[in-house]
XYZ file of C-alpha atoms in Angstrom:
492
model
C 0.000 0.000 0.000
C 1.494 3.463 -0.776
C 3.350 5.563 1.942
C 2.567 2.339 4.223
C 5.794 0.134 4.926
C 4.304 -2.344 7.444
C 3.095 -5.363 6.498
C -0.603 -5.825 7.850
C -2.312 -9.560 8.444
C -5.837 -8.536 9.725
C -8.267 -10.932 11.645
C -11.885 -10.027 12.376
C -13.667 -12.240 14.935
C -16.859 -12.777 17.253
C -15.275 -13.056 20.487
C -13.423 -11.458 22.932
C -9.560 -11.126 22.728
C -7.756 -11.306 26.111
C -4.308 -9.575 26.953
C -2.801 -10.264 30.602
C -1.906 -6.585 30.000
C -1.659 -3.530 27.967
C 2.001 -4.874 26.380
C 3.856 -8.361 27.188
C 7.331 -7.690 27.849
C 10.626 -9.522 26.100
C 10.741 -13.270 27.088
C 13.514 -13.921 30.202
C 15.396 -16.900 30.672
C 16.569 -17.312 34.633
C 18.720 -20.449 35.414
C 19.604 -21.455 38.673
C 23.579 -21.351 39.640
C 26.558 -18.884 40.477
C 27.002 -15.703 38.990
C 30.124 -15.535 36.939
C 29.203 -13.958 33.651
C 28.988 -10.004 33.254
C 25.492 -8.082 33.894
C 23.654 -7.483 30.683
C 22.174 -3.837 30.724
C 18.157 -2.817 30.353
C 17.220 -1.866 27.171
C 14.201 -0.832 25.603
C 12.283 -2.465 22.954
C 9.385 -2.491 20.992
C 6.302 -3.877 22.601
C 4.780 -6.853 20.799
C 0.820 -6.698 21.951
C -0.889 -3.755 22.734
C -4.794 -3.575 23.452
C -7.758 -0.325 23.426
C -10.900 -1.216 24.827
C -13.908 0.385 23.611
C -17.143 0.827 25.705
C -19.979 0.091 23.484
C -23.315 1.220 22.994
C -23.762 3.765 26.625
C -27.202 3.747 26.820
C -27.368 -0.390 26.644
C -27.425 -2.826 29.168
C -27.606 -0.018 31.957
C -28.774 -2.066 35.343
C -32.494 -1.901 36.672
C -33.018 0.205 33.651
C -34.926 -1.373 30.601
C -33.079 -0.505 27.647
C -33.430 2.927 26.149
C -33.717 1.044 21.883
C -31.619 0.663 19.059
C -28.036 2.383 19.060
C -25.613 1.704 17.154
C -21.595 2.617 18.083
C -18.827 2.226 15.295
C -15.531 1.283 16.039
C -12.577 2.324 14.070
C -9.099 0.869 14.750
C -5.573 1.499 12.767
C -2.064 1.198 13.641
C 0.579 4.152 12.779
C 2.576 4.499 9.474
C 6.273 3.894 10.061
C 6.647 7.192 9.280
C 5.249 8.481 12.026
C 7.208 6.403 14.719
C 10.610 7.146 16.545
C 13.862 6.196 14.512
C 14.289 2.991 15.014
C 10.975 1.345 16.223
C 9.971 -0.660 13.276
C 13.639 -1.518 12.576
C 13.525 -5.605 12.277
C 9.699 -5.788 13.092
C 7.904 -8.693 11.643
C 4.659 -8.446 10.537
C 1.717 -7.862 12.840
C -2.139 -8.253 13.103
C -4.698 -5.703 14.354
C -8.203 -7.863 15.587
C -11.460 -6.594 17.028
C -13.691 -8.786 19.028
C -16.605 -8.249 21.363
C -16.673 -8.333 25.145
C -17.978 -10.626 26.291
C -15.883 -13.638 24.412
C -19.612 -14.897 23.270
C -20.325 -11.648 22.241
C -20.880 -11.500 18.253
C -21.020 -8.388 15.512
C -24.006 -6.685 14.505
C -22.342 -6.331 10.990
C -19.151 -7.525 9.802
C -15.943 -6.056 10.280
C -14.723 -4.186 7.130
C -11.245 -3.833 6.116
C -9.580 -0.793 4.644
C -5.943 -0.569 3.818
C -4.835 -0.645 7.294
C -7.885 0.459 9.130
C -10.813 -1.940 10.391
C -13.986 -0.893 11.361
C -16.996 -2.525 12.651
C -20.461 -1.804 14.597
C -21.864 -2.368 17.999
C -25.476 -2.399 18.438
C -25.797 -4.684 21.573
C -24.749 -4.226 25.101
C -21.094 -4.994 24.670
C -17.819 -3.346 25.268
C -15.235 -4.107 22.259
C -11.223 -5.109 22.409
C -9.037 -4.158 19.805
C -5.577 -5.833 19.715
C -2.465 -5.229 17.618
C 0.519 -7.778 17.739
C 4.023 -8.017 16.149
C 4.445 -4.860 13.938
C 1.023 -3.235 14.639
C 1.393 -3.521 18.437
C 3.734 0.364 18.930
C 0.906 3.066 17.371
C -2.190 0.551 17.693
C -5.065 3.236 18.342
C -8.820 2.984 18.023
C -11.989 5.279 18.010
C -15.517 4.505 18.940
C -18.124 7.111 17.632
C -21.841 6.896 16.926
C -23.951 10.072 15.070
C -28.124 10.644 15.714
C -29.231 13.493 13.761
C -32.602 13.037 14.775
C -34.943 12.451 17.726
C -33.719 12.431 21.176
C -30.715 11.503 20.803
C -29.697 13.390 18.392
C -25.578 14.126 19.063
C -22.366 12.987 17.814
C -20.635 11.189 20.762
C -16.954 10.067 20.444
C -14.384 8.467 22.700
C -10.991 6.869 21.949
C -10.788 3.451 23.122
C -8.037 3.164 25.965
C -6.459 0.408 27.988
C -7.583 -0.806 31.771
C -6.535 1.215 34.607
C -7.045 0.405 38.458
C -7.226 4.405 38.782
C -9.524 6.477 36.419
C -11.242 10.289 36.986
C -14.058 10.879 34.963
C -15.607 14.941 34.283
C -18.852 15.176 33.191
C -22.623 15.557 33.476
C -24.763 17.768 35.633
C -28.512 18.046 37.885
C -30.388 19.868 35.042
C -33.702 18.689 34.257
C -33.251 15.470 31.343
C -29.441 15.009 32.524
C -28.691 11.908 32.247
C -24.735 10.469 33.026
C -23.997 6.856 32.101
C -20.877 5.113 33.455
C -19.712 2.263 31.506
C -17.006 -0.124 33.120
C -15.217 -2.867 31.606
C -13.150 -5.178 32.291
C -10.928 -7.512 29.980
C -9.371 -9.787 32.293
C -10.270 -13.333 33.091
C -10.549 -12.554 36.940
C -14.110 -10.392 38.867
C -12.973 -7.076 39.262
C -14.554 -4.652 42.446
C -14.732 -0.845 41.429
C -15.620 1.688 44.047
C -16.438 5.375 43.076
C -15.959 8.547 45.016
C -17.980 11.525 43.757
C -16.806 14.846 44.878
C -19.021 17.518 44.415
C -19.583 21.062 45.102
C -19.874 20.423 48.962
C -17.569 17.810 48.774
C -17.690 14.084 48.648
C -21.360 12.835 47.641
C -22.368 9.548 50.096
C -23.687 6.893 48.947
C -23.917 3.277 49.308
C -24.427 2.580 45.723
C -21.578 3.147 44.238
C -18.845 0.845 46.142
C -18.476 -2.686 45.517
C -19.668 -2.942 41.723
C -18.731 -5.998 40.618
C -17.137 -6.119 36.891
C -17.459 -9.749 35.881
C -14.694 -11.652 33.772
C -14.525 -10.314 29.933
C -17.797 -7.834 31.177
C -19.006 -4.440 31.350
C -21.386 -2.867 34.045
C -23.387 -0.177 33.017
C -24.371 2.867 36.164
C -26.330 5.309 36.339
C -24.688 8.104 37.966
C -28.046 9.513 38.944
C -28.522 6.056 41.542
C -25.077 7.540 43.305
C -25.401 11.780 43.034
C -28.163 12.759 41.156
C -28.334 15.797 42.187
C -25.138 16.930 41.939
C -24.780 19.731 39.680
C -20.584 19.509 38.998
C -19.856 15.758 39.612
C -16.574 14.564 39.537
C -16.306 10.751 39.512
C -13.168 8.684 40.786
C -13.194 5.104 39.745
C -10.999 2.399 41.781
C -10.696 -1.061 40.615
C -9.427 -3.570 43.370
C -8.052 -7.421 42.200
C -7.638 -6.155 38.642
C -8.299 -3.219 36.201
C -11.075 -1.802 34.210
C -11.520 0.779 31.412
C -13.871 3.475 32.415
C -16.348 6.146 30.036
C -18.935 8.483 31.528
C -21.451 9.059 28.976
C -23.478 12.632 29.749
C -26.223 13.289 27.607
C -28.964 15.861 27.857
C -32.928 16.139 26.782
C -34.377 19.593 28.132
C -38.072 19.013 28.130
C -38.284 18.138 24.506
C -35.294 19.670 23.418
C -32.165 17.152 22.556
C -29.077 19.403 24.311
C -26.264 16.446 22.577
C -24.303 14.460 24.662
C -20.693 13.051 24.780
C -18.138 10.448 26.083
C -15.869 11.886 28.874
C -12.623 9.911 28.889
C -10.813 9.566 32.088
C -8.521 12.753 32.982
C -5.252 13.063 33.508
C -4.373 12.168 37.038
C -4.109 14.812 39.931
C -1.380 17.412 39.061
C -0.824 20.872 40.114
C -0.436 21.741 36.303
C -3.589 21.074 34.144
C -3.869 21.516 30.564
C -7.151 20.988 28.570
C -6.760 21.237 24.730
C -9.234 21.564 21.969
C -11.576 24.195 23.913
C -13.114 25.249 20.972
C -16.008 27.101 22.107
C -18.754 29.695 20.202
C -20.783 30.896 23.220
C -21.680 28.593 26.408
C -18.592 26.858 27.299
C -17.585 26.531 31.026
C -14.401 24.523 32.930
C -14.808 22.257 35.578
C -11.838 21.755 38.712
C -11.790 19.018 41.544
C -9.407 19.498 44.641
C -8.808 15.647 45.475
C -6.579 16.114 48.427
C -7.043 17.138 51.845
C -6.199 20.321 51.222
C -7.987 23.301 50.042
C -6.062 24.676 46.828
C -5.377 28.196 45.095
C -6.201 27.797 41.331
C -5.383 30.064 39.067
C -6.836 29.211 35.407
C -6.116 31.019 31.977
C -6.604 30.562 28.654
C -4.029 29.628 25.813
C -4.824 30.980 22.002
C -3.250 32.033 18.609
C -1.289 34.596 20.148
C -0.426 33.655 23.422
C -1.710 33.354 27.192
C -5.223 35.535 27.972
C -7.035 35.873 31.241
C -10.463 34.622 32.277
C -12.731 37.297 32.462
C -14.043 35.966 35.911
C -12.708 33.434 38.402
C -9.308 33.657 37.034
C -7.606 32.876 40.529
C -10.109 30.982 42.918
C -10.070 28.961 46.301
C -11.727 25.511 46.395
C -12.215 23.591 49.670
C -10.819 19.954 49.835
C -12.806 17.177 47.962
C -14.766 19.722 46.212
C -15.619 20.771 42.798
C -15.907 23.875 41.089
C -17.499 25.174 37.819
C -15.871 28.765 35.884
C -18.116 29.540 33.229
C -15.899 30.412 29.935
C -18.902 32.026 27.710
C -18.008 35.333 28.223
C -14.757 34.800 25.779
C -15.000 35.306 22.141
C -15.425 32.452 19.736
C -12.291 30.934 19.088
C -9.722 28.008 19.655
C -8.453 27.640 22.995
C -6.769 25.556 25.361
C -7.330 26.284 28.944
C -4.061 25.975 31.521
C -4.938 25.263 35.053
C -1.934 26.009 37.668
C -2.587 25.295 41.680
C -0.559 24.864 44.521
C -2.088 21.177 45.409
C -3.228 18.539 42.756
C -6.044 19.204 41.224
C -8.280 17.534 38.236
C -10.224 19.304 35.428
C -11.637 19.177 31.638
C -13.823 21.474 29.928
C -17.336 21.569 28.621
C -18.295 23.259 25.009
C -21.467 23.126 23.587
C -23.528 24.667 20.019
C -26.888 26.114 19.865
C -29.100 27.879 17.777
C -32.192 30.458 18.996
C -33.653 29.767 21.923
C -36.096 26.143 21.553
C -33.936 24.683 19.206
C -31.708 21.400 19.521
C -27.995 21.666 20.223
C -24.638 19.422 21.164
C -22.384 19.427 23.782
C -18.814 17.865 23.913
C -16.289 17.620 26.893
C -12.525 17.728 26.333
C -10.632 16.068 29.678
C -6.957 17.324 30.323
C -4.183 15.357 29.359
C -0.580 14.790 30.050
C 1.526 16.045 27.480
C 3.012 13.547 24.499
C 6.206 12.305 24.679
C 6.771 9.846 21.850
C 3.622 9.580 19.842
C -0.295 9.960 20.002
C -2.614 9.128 17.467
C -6.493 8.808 16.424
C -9.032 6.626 14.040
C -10.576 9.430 12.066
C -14.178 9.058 10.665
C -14.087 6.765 8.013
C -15.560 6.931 3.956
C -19.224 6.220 5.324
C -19.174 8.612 7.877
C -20.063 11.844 5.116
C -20.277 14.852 6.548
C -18.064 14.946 9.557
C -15.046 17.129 9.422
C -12.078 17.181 11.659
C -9.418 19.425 12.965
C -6.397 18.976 15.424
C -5.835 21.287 17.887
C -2.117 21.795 19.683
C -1.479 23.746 22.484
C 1.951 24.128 23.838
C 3.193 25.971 27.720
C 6.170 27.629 28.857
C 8.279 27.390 25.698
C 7.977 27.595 21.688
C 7.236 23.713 20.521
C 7.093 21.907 17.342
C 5.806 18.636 16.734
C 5.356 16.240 13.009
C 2.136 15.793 12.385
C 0.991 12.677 9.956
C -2.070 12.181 8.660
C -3.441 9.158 6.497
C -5.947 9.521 3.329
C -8.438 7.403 2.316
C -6.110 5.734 -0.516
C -3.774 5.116 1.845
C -1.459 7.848 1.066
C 1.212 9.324 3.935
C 1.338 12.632 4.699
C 3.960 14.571 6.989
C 4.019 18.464 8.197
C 5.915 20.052 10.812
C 3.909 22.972 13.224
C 5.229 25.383 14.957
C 3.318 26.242 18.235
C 4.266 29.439 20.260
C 4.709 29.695 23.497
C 2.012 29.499 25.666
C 0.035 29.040 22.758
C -2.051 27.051 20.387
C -2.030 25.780 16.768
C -4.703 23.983 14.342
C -4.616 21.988 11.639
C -7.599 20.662 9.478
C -7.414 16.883 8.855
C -9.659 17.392 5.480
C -9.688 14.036 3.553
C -7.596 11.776 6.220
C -8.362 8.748 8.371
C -5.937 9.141 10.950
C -4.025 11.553 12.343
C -0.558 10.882 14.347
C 1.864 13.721 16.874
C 5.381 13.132 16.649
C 6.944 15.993 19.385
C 9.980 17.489 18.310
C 10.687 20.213 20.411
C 8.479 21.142 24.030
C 5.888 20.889 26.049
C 2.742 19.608 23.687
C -0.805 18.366 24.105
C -3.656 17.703 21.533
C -6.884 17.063 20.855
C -9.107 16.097 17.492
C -12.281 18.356 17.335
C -14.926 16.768 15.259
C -17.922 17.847 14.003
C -20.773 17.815 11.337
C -23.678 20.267 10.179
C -27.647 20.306 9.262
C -30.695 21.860 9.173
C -30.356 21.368 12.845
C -27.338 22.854 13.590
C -23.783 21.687 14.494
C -22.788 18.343 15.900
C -19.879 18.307 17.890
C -17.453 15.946 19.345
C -14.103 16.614 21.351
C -11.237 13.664 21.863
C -8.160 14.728 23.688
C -5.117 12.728 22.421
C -2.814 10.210 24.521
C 0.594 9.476 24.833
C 1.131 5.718 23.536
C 3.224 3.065 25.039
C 5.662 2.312 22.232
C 8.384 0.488 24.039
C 9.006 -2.241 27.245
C 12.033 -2.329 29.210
C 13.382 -5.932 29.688
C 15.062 -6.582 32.784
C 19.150 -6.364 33.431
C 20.106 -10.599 33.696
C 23.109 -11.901 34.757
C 24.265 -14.557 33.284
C 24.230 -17.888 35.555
C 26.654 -21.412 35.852
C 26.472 -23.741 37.938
């Protein structure tokens, strides 16, 4: 295939695929005797299975609650060009595989898996969680999207969330107490073993009790489905912790909105980056209503000062710009006073704190609109890359939005066309500033860092007689390499 230099053996099946972990380190051969050979030093090297895991259909399978009716989620998985990974990664690779199966292992397709160059995607319409798995050559820059589009009815939104491995820690920002809110949390776990997940809500007056939410069991190659109303429903700026004890689980909080009769959108919430004194939210793209939420996890009450990152440099919030929050509380700073523009919002305190923002479109006054949330990240290091809406998805456009701090960065970006063709750009990014770049006509998209301090997200979106759908996915630093152990060598 043109500009591609992997080779790419692709298997589609019906059940579930199960990695130990997110990558299986190099093989290690330990013999039992007296050291007398010399000490053979770490070094790293590429990882050979890597797994995303996708959460399925949100509004399926939800406990005590009869499912909501048909919805369908696509899943779109792809592993990176050469091209776009460090010198030296693919050097001596074999070839590879990139799979998706269901979760549960006797879960099944609504509709087969189709294969594009080197990009599979396939459809969810039951209440399933999907695992996509790259091995040999496809493992370092495996990535996958799930997205689903209603422009009609209820539901009407475009809600998208990049698949991610199991963690035993996860914060999730989203949702609200308004009228029709309605805040999904969709756990799953790929392991062979139960899992126990307990969640701590912290809210405006702190942490939210409740008996409901500790001790959810996540079966073997499962997903459990909440409702985040059954734990704080009335918690207007809910900030959801997720621990997993005896294993780990991936974790998406769906928030989705009906006011009255009015669809408001909805959108998947991936977790945030964990607790930091430095936040940094990118792809804040906002054209009126926008607002950014803050959680103080510690014991401590913090001193947050928040600002906003554009074109030209660092701005200041109109309101709320330095704030106090109390200890295991939240906080929401509304944004809309800001002109419409791209953003990224910084977040600076003197404890960890953890924060994303919410963006949303609307039209007069009684009309439908969409709402996305874009969680802070940590900043890439090696590589970071995303599915992009595929051929059949007409009508949704994309753009990548970079926003580097402190110092001027630069960073390759490659994108992916339809025909398979590779294509490579360096940006510039000022400092304390942002960049974008419109991903017209390409199926992935992939951030190289060269120089700085660098985070990203993918804004996507689509219009209609209805207005604009909108989606927001913030971009995460891949696991590219393992570190096999120092051996010494061993006689007897």
């Amino acid at each position: 295939m043109k500009g591609v230099l992997r080779s790419l053996a692709v298997a589609a099946t019906g059940t579930g695929l199960v990695f130990g972990a997110t990558h299986l380190s190099a093989p290690m051969n330990l013999v039992q005797g007296t050291s007398h050979g010399p000490v053979r030093t770490a070094r790293a090297e590429p990882i050979t299975q890597a797994q995303a895991i996708c959460p399925g259909p949100e509004a399926l399978g939800v406990a005590d609650l009869k499912d909501s009716g048909v919805q369908i989620s696509s899943v779109t998985a792809v592993a990176a060009p050469v091209s776009a990974l460090p010198p030296g990664l693919a050097e001596g690779q074999r070839a590879g595989s990139l799979e998706i199966g269901g979760l549960p292992a006797a879960g099944t397709w609504a509709a087969p898996v189709a294969v594009r160059g080197q990009t599979m995607t396939g459809q969810l319409s039951t209440a399933q969680s999907a695992l996509v798995a790259g091995s040999g050559a496809m493992a370092p820059g495996t990535v996958a999207t799930q997205r689903s589009r209603v422009t009609t009815g209820n539901d009407r939104g475009l809600v998208t969330a990049a698949c991610s491995p199991a963690a035993a820690s996860s914060w999730l920002i989203a949702g609200g107490a308004d009228p029709g809110r309605r805040e999904r949390l969709v756990l799953t776990n790929p392991g062979p073993n139960p899992v126990t997940a307990d969640l701590v809500v912290l809210g405006v007056n702190g942490p939210v009790p409740s008996p409901n939410g500790h001790g959810l069991v996540v079966g073997p190659h499962a997903r459990t489905v909440v409702l985040l109303d059954a734990i704080a429903g009335s918690e207007p700026s809910p900030v959801v912790h997720v621990i997993a004890q005896g294993g780990e689980v991936a974790a998406v909080l769906n928030d989705t909105w009906l006011d009255g009769v009015v669809p408001r959108g909805g959108d998947d919430a991936v977790p945030a980056a964990a607790p930091a004194r430095e936040q940094v939210i990118a792809g804040v793209a906002f054209e009126g209503r926008a607002s950014l939420r803050i959680a103080v996890p510690g014991e401590t009450e913090a001193v947050v000062e928040s600002r906003v990152l554009t074109a030209t440099g660092p701005k200041a919030l109109p309101d709320n710009g330095v704030t106090r929050l109390a200890a295991h509380s939240t906080k929401d700073i509304d944004l809309g006073a800001l002109p419409p523009d791209a953003y990224a919002v910084q977040i600076r305190a003197d404890v960890p704190v953890v924060a994303a923002a919410m963006i949303d479109r609307r039209l007069p006054s009684g009309t439908s609109s969409d709402l996305a949330w874009s969680s802070a990240s940590a900043p890439i290091t090696k590589l970071a890359g995303m599915a992009l809406p595929g051929p059949g998805d007409t009508g949704i456009l994309g753009r990548l939005d970079l926003a580097a701090t402190y110092d001027p960065a630069s960073v390759l970006v490659t994108t992916v066309g339809v025909d398979g063709q590779v294509s490579a750009k360096e940006v510039a990014i000022g400092a304390d500033s942002v960049s974008t770049l419109a991903l017209d006509g390409a199926t992935s998209v992939w951030v190289t860092p060269r120089t700085g301090v660098v985070r990203a997200a993918v804004l996507t979106w689509s219009s209609d007689a209805g207005g604009v759908l909108l989606s927001v996915t913030p971009l995460a630093d891949l696991t590219l390499t393992t570190t096999s152990a120092p051996l010494r060598e061993l006689r007897d």
